[in-house]
Short mmCIF file of C-alpha atoms (C1' of nucleotides) in Angstrom, two decimals:
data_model
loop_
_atom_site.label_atom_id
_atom_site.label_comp_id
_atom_site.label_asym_id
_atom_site.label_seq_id
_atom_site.Cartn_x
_atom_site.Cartn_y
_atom_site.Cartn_z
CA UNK A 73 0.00 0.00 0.00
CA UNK A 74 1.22 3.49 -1.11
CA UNK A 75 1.45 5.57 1.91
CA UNK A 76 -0.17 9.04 1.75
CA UNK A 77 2.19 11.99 1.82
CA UNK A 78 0.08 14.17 3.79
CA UNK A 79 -0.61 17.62 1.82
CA UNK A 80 2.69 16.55 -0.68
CA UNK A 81 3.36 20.68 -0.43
CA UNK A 82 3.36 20.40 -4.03
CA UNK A 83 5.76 22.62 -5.93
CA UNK A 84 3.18 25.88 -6.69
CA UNK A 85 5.54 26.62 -9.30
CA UNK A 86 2.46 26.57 -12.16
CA UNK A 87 1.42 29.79 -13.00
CA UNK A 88 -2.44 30.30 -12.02
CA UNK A 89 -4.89 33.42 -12.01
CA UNK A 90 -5.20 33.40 -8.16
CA UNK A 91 -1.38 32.76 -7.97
CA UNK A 92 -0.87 36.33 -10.24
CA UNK A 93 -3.71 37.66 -8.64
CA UNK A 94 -2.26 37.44 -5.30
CA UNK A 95 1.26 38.43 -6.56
CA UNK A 96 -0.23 41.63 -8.24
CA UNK A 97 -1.80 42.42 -4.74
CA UNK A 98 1.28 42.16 -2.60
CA UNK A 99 2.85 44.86 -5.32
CA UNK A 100 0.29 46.89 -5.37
CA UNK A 101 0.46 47.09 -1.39
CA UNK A 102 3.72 47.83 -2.03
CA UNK A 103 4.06 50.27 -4.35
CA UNK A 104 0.83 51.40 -5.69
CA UNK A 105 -0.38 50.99 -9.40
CA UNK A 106 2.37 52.01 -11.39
CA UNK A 107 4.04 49.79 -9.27
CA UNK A 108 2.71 47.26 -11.04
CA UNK A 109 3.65 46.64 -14.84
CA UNK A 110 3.65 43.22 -16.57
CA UNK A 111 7.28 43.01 -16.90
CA UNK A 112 7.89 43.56 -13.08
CA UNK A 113 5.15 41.40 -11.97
CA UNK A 114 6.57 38.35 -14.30
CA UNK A 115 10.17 38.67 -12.61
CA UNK A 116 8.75 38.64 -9.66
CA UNK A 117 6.65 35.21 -10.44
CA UNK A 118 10.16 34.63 -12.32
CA UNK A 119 8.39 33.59 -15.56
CA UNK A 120 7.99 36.31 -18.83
CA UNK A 121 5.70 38.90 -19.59
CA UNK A 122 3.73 36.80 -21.96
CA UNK A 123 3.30 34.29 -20.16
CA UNK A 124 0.74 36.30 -17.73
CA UNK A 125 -1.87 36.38 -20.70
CA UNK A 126 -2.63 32.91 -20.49
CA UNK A 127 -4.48 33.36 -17.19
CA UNK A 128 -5.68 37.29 -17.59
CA UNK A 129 -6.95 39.50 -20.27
CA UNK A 130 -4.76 42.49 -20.07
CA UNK A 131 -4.01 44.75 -16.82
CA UNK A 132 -7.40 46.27 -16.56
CA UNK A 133 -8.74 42.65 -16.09
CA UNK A 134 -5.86 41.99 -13.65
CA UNK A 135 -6.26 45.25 -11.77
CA UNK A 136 -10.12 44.51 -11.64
CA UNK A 137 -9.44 41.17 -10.31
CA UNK A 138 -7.38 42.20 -7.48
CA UNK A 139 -9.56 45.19 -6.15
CA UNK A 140 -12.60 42.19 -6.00
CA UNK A 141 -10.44 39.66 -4.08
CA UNK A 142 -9.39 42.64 -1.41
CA UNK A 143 -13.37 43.59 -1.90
CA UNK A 144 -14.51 40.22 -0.93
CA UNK A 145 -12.46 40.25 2.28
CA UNK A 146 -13.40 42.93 3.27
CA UNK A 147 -17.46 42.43 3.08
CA UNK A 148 -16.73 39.11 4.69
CA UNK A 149 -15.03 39.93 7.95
CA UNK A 150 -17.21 42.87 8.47
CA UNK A 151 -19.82 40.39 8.95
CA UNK A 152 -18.37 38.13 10.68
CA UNK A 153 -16.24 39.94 13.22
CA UNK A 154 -17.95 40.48 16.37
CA UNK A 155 -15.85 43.66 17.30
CA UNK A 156 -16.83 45.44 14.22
CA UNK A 157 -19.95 47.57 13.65
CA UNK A 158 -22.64 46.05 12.01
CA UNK A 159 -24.92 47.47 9.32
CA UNK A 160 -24.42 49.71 6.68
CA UNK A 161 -22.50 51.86 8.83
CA UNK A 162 -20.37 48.84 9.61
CA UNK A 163 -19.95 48.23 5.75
CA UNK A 164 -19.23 51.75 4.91
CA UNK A 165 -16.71 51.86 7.59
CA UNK A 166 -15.11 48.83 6.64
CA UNK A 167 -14.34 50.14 2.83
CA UNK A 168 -13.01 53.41 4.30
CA UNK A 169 -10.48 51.70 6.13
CA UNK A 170 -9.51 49.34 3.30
CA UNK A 171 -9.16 52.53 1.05
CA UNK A 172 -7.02 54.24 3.92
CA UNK A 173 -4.52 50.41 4.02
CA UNK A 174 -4.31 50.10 0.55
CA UNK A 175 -5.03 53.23 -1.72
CA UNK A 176 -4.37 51.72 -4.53
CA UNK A 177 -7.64 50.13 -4.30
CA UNK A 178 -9.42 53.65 -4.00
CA UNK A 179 -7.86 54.21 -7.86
CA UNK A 180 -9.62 51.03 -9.36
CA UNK A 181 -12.91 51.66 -7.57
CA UNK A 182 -13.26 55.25 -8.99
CA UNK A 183 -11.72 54.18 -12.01
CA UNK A 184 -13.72 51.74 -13.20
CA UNK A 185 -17.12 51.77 -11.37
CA UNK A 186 -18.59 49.15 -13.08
CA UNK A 187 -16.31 46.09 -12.14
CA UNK A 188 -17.08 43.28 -10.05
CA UNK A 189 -15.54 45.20 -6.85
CA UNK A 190 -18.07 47.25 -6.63
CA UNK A 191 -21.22 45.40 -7.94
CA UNK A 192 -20.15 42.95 -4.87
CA UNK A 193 -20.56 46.40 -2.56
CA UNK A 194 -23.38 48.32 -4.00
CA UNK A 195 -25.21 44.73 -3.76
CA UNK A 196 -24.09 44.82 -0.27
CA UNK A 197 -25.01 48.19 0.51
CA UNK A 198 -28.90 47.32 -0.82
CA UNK A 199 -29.11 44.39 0.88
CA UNK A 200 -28.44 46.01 4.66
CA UNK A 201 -30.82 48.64 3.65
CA UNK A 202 -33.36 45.70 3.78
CA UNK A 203 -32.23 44.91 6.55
CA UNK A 204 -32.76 47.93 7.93
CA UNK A 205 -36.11 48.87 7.41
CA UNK A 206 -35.85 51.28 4.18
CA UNK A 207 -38.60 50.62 1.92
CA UNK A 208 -38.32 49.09 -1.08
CA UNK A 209 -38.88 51.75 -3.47
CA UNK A 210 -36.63 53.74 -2.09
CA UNK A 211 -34.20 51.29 -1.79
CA UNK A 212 -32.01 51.71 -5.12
CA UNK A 213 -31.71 55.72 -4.92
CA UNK A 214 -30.57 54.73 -0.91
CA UNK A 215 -27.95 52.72 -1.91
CA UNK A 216 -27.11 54.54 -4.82
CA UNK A 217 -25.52 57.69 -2.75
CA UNK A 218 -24.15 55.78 -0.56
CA UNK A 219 -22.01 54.30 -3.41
CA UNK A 220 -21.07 57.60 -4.42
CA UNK A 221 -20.33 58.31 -0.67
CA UNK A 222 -18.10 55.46 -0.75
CA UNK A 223 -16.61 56.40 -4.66
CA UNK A 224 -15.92 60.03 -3.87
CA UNK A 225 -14.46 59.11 -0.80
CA UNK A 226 -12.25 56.90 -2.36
CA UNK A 227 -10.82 59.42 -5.47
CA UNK A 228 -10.28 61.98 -2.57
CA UNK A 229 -8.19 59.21 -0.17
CA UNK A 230 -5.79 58.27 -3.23
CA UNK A 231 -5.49 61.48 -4.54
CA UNK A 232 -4.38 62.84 -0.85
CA UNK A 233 -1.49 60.06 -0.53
CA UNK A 234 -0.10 61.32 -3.90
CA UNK A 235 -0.15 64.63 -2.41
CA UNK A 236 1.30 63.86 0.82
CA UNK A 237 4.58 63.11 -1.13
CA UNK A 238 5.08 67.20 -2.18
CA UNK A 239 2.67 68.72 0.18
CA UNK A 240 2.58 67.50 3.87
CA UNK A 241 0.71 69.81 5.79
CA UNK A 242 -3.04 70.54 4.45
CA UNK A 243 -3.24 73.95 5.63
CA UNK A 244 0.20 74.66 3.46
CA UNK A 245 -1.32 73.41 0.35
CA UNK A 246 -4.65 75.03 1.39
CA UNK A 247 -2.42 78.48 1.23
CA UNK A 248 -1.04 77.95 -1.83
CA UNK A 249 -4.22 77.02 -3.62
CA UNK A 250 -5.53 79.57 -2.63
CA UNK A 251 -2.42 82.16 -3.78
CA UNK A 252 -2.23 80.40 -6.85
CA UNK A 253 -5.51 81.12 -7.81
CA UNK A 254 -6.07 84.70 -7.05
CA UNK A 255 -7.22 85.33 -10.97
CA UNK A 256 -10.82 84.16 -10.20
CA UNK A 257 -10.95 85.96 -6.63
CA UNK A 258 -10.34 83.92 -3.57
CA UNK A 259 -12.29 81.16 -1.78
CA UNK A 260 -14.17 82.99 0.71
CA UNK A 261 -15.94 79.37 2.26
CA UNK A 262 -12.36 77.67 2.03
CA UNK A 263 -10.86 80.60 3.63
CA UNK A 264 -13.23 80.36 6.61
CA UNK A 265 -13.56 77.01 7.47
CA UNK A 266 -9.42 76.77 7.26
CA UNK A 267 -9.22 75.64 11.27
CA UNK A 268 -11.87 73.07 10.52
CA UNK A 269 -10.03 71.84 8.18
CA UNK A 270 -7.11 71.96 9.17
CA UNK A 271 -7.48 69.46 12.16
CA UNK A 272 -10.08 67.35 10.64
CA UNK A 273 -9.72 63.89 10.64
CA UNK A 274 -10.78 61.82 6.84
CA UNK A 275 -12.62 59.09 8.77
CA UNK A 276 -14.53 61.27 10.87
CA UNK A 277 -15.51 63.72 8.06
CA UNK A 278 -16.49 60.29 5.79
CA UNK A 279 -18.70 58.66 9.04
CA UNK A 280 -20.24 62.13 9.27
CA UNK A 281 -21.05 62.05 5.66
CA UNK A 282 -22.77 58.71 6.17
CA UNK A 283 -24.68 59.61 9.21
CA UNK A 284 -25.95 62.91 7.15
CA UNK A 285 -26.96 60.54 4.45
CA UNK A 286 -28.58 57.84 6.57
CA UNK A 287 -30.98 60.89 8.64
CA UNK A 288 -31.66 62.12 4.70
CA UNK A 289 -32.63 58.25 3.94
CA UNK A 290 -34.97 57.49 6.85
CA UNK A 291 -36.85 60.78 6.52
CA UNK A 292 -38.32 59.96 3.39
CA UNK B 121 -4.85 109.37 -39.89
CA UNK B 122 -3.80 105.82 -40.16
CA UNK B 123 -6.99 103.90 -40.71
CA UNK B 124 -7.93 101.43 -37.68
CA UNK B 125 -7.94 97.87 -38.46
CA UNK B 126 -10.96 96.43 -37.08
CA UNK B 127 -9.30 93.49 -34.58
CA UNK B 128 -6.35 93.16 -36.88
CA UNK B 129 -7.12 89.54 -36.37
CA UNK B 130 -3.18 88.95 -35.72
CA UNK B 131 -1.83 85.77 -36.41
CA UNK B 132 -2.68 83.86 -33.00
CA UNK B 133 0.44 81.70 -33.87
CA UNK B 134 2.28 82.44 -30.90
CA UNK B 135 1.74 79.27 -28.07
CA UNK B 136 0.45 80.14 -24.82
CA UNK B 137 -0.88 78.28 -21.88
CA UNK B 138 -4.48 79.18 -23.28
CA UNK B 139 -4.34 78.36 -26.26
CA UNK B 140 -2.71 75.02 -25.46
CA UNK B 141 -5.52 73.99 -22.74
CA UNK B 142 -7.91 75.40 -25.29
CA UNK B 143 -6.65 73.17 -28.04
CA UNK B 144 -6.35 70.39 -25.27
CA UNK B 145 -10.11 70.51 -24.56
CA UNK B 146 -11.19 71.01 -28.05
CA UNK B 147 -9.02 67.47 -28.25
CA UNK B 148 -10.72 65.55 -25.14
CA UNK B 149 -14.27 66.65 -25.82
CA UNK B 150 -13.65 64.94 -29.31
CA UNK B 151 -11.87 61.46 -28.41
CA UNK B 152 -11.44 61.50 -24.41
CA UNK B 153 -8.49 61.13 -22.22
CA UNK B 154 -6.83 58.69 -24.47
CA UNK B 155 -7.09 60.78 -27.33
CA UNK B 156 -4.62 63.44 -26.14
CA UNK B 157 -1.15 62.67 -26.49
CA UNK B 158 1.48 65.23 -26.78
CA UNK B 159 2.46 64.05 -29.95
CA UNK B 160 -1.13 64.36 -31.52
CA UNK B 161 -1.51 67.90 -29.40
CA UNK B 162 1.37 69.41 -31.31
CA UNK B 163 0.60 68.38 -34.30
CA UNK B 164 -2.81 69.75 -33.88
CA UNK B 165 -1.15 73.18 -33.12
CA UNK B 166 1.40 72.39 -35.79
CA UNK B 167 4.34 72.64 -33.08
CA UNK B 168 6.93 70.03 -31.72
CA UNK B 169 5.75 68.24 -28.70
CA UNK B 170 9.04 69.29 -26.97
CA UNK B 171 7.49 73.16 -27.21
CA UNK B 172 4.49 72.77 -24.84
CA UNK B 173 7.00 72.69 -21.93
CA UNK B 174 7.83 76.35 -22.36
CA UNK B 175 4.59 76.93 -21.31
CA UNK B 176 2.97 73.56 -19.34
CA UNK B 177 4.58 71.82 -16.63
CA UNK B 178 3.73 68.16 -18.01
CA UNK B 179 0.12 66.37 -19.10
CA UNK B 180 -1.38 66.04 -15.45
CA UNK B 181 -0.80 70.33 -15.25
CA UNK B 182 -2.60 70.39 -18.59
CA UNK B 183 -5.63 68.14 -17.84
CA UNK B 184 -5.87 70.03 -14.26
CA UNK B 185 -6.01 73.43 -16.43
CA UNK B 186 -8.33 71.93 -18.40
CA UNK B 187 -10.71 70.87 -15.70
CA UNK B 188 -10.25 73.87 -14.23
CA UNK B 189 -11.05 75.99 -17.20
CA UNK B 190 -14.60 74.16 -17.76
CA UNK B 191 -15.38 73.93 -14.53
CA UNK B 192 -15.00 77.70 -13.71
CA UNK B 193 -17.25 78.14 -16.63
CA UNK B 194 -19.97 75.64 -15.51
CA UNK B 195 -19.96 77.52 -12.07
CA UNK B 196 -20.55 81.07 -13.91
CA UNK B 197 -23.16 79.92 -15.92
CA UNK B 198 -25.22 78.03 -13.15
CA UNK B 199 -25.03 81.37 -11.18
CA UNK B 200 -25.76 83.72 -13.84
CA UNK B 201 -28.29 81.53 -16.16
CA UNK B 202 -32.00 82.54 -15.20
CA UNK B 203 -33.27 79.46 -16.25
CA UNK B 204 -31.16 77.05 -14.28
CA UNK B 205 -31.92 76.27 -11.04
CA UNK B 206 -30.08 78.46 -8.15
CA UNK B 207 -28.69 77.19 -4.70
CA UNK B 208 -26.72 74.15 -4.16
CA UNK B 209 -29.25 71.73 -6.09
CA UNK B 210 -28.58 74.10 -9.38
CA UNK B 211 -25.00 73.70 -9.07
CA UNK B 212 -24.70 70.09 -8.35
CA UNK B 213 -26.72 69.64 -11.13
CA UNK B 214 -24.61 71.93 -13.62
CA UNK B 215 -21.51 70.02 -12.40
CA UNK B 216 -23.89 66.57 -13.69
CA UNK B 217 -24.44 67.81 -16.67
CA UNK B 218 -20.94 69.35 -17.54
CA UNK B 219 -19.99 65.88 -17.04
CA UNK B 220 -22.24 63.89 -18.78
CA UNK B 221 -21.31 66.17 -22.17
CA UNK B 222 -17.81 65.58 -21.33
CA UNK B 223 -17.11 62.43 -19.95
CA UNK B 224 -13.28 63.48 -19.85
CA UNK B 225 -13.54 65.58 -16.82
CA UNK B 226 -14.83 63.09 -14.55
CA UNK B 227 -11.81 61.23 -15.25
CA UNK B 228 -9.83 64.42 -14.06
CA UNK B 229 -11.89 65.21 -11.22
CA UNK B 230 -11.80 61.50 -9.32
CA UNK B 231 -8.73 60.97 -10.75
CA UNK B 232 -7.01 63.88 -8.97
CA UNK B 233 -9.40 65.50 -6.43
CA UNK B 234 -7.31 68.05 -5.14
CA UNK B 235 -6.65 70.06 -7.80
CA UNK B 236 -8.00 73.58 -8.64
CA UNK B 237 -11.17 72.50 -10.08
CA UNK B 238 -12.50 70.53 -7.29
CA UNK B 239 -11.04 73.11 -4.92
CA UNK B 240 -13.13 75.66 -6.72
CA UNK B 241 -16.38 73.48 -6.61
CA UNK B 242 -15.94 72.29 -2.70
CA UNK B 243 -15.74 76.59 -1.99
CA UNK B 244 -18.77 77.35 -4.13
CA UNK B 245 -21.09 74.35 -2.63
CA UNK B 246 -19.74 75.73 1.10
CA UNK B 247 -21.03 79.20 0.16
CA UNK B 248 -24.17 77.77 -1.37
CA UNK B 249 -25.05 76.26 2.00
CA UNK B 250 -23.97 79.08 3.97
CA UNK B 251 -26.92 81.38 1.93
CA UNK B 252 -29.15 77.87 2.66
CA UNK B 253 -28.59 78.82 6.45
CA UNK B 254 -26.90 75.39 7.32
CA UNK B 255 -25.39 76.32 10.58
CA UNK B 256 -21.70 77.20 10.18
CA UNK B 257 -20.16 74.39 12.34
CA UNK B 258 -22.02 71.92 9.98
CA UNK B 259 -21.09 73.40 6.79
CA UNK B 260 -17.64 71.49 6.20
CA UNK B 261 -18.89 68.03 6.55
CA UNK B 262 -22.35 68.96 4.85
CA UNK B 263 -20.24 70.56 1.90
CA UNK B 264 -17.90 66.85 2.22
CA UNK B 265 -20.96 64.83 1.73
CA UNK B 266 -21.78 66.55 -1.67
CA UNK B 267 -18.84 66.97 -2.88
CA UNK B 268 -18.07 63.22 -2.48
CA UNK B 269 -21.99 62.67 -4.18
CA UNK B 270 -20.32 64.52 -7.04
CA UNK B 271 -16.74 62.81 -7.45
CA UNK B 272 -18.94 59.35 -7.07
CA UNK B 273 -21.35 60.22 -10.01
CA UNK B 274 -18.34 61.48 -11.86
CA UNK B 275 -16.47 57.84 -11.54
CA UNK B 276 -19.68 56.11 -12.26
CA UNK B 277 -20.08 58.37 -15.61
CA UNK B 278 -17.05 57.88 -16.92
CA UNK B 279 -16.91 54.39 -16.39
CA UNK B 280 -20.59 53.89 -18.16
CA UNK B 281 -19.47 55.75 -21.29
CA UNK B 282 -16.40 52.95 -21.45
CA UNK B 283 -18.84 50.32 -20.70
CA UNK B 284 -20.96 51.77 -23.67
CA UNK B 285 -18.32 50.69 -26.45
CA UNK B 286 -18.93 46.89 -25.14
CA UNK B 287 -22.16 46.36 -23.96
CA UNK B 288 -25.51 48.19 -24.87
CA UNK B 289 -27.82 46.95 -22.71
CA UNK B 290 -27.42 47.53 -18.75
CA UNK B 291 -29.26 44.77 -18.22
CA UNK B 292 -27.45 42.33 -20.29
CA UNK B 293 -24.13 43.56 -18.23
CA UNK B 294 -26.50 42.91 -15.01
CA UNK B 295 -27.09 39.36 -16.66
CA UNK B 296 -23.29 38.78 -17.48
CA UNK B 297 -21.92 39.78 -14.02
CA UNK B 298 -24.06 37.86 -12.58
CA UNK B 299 -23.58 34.59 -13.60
CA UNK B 300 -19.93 35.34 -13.94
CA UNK B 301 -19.91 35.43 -10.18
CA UNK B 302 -21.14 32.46 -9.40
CA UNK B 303 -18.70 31.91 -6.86
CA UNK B 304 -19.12 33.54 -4.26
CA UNK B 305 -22.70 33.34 -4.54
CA UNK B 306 -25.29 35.89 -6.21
CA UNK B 307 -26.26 39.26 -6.06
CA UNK B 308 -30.07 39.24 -3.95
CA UNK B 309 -30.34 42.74 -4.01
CA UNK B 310 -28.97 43.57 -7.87
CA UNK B 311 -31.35 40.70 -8.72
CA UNK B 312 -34.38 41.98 -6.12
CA UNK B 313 -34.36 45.23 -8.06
CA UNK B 314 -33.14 44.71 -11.29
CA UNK B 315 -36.16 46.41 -12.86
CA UNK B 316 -35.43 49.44 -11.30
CA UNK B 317 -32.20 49.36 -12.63
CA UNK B 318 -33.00 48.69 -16.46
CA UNK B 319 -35.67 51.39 -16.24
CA UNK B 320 -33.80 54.50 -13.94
CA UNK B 321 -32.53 57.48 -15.07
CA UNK B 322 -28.89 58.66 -14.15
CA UNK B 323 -30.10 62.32 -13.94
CA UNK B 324 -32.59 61.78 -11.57
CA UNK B 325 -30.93 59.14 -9.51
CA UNK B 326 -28.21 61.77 -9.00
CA UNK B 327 -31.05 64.37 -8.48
CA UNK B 328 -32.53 61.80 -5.45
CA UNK B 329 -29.51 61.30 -4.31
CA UNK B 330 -29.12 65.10 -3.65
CA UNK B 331 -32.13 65.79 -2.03
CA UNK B 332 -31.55 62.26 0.40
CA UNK B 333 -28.14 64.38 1.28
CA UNK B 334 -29.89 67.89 1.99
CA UNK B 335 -32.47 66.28 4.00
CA UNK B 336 -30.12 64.52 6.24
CA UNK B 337 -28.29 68.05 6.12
CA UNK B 338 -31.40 70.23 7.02
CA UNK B 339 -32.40 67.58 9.66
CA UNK B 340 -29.45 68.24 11.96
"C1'" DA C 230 -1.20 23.82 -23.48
"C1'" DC C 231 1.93 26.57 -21.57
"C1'" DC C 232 5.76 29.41 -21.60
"C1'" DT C 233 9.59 32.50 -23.46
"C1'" DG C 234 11.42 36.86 -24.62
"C1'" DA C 235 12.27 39.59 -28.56
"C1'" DA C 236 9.65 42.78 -31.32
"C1'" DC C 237 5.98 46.19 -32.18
"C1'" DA C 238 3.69 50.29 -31.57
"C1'" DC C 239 3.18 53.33 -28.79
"C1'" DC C 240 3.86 56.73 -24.48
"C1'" DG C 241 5.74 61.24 -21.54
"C1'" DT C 242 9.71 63.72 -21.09
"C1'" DT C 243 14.37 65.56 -22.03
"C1'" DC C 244 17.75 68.07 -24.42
"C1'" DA C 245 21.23 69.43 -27.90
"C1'" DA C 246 20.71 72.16 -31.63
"C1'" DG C 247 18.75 75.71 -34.08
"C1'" DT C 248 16.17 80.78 -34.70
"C1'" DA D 51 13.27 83.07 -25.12
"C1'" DC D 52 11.14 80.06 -27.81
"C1'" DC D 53 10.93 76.24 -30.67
"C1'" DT D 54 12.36 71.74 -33.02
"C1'" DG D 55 12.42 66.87 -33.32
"C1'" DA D 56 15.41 63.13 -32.49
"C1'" DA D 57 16.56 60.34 -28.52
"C1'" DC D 58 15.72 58.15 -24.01
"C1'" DA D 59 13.51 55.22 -20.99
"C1'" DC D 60 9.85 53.32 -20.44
"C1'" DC D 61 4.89 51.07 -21.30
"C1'" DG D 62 1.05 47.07 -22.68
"C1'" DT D 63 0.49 43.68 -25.89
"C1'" DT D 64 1.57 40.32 -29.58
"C1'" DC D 65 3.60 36.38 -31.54
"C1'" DA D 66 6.99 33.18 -33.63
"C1'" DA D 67 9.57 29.88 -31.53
"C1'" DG D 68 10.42 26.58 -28.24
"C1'" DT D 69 8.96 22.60 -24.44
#
DNA sequence: ACCTGAACACCGTTCAAGT
DNA sequence: ACCTGAACACCGTTCAAGT
C-alpha cells in the first residue's frame, strides 16, 4: 500500500490566475499601481511577460481582479467579526479603512465603477438597507448615494497620498491654492472654514457624511 | 490718420498656456483622455511636442487646467443663467451635466481631487449652504458629503461611457456579471431590483440622491 | 497547453541644436 | 526666449519559436 504523503506541499511553481492575482496584490500594497507593470510582476513570479496572458486578459482585467479579491475580504469579515460595527455603517466603515490600508484600491474603484468590486458592494449596501427597514422603493436611490459616498471618498483618499509626497501639511497646500488662484478671486468658504479643516480627521468627516446621508434616507 | 484695423485679427500663432488647454479641450471633448497625447496635441497646433513645456509643466498640469477651465465656466453659468436652477441643487446639477457632455472631466476630477477644479467646486457648494442657512459648524462636513456625491457620479459616468463601447444593454451587463460570479454566490439585491435598474434614469438618480443628502443636512 | 522573450507600436519627457 | 524633433527610458500587448 502506497502511503499518503500528507498535503505533498506540491511545488506551486504553475502559474495560475489566483497565484498572479495574489502576486499583483502584494505589489500593489507595495508600491501602488504604477508599481505594477507586466514586466515587473513576471520577474517577480520569475516567468515572462507573456506568459501572464494565459491566465488574464490584459491589466485592466488583472487590476479589476485584485480590487474584487481585497473587496470580498473585506465584506466578509465585516460580517463576521464580532468587534466590528454592524450594518451599513459597519460596511461603509469597513471600505473606508480598506481605502485608507491600501489606496491603490481607491484608484480602481473610482476608475472603473462598473467592475465586479463594486457590484459585490453596491449589492451589499442594498441588501443592509433591507435589513434595515428602508422601503423598497426607495431602496435603489438609498444605496445609490451611498455608493457615491463610498466612490468620492475613495478618489479623494488616493489622490491625498499622492499629495502627501510634495505637500505635507493641508493647511500649506490650502495656502497655496488659494495664492495660486487669485485670478478668479479667492475662496471665501475655504478661507473660513481653514481651522476646521485643518485638524479634521478623513474618517470622521467620511462617518459624518454617512450619518448625514442615513438621517436624509430614513426621513423619506 | 492711419486707418484702424478692425481686430487686426493677428496671427494667434504664438503658443500660450491658453491656447494650449484650449486646443487640449477642443481634443478631449472629441476622443477622451486617451485621445490626447502630446504628440497628436502638437501636431494639432502644428508645433513640436518638446514646445508645450515652455509653457505647461507636463500632461497632469494640462488636464488640471483643463478641468479647471470648464469647470469655472460651468460655475458662472449656473449662477448667472436665469433658467437654471439656483442654490446648491442648481450647481450640483450643472456640475452633472458638464460631465455627462464631457465624460473626460470626470476622469480628471476623481482621478485627482485636489486640484484647482475641485477646490473651486468644494468653496462654491460651502457658500451655497452658507446662503441655505446650514449652521456654520455643519457646513464642512455637509459641503464633504456633496462633494463626495459629485466625485462618485463622476467615476460612475465615466466608467458607463467605457462600458458603452462593449455592452448596450445595462441589463445584459447585469445578466453577465451575474452569472460570472457564481462563486461567491449571487447578487439578492442587484437581482431583487433589477427592474429598477433597467428602467432609472442617471439624472434623476443623481437628483434623489441630492435631495436624500440635503435632508439629512437640514435635519441636523 | 503553456511558456519564453524579442519585437511592435506606442507613451511622456528631455535636451542638444537651431532661430 | 522660444521652438524643433530626435533620442531616451519606459509602457502594454503580440507572436513566432520553443517545451
Amino acid at each position: 500500500m502506497p502511503e499518503k504523503k500528507p498535503t505533498p506541499a506540491r511545488r506551486s511553481d504553475a502559474l495560475s490566475k489566483v497565484r498572479i492575482v495574489q502576486a499583483a496584490i502584494e505589489m500593489l500594497d507595495e508600491g501602488g499601481t504604477d508599481a505594477l507593470t507586466f514586466r515587473t510582476l513576471a520577474a517577480h513570479l520569475s516567468t515572462g511577460a507573456g506568459a501572464l496572458y494565459h491566465h488574464v486578459g490584459n491589466r485592466d482585467d488583472l487590476l479589476a481582479a485584485a480590487a474584487k479579491a481585497v473587496m470580498e475580504s473585506v465584506l466578509e469579515s465585516s460580517s463576521e467579526n464580532e468587534a466590528t460595527e454592524q450594518g451599513v455603517r459597519g460596511v461603509m466603515m469597513g471600505v473606508f479603512d480598506m481605502i485608507t490600508t491600501r489606496p491603490w484600491v481607491a484608484t480602481q474603484l473610482a476608475g472603473a465603477p462598473w467592475q465586479p468590486a463594486v457590484m459585490h458592494l453596491f449589492d451589499r449596501i442594498g441588501t443592509e438597507l433591507d435589513v434595515r427597514g428602508v422601503p423598497e422603493n426607495a431602496q435603489f436611490d438609498a444605496a445609490s448615494v451611498l455608493m457615491y459616498h463610498a466612490l468620492g471618498a475613495a478618489s479623494q483618499r488616493d489622490a491625498g497620498r499622492q499629495l502627501a509626497a510634495t505637500v505635507t501639511d493641508r493647511a500649506a497646500f490650502l495656502d497655496s491654492t488659494r495664492s495660486a488662484v487669485t485670478d478668479t478671486g479667492d475662496y471665501p468658504f475655504l478661507t473660513r472654514i481653514a481651522s476646521q479643516f485643518a485638524e479634521h480627521d478623513d474618517r470622521e468627516q467620511f462617518q459624518a457624511g454617512v450619518d448625514i446621508i442615513l438621517a436624509g434616507i430614513d426621513r423619506g
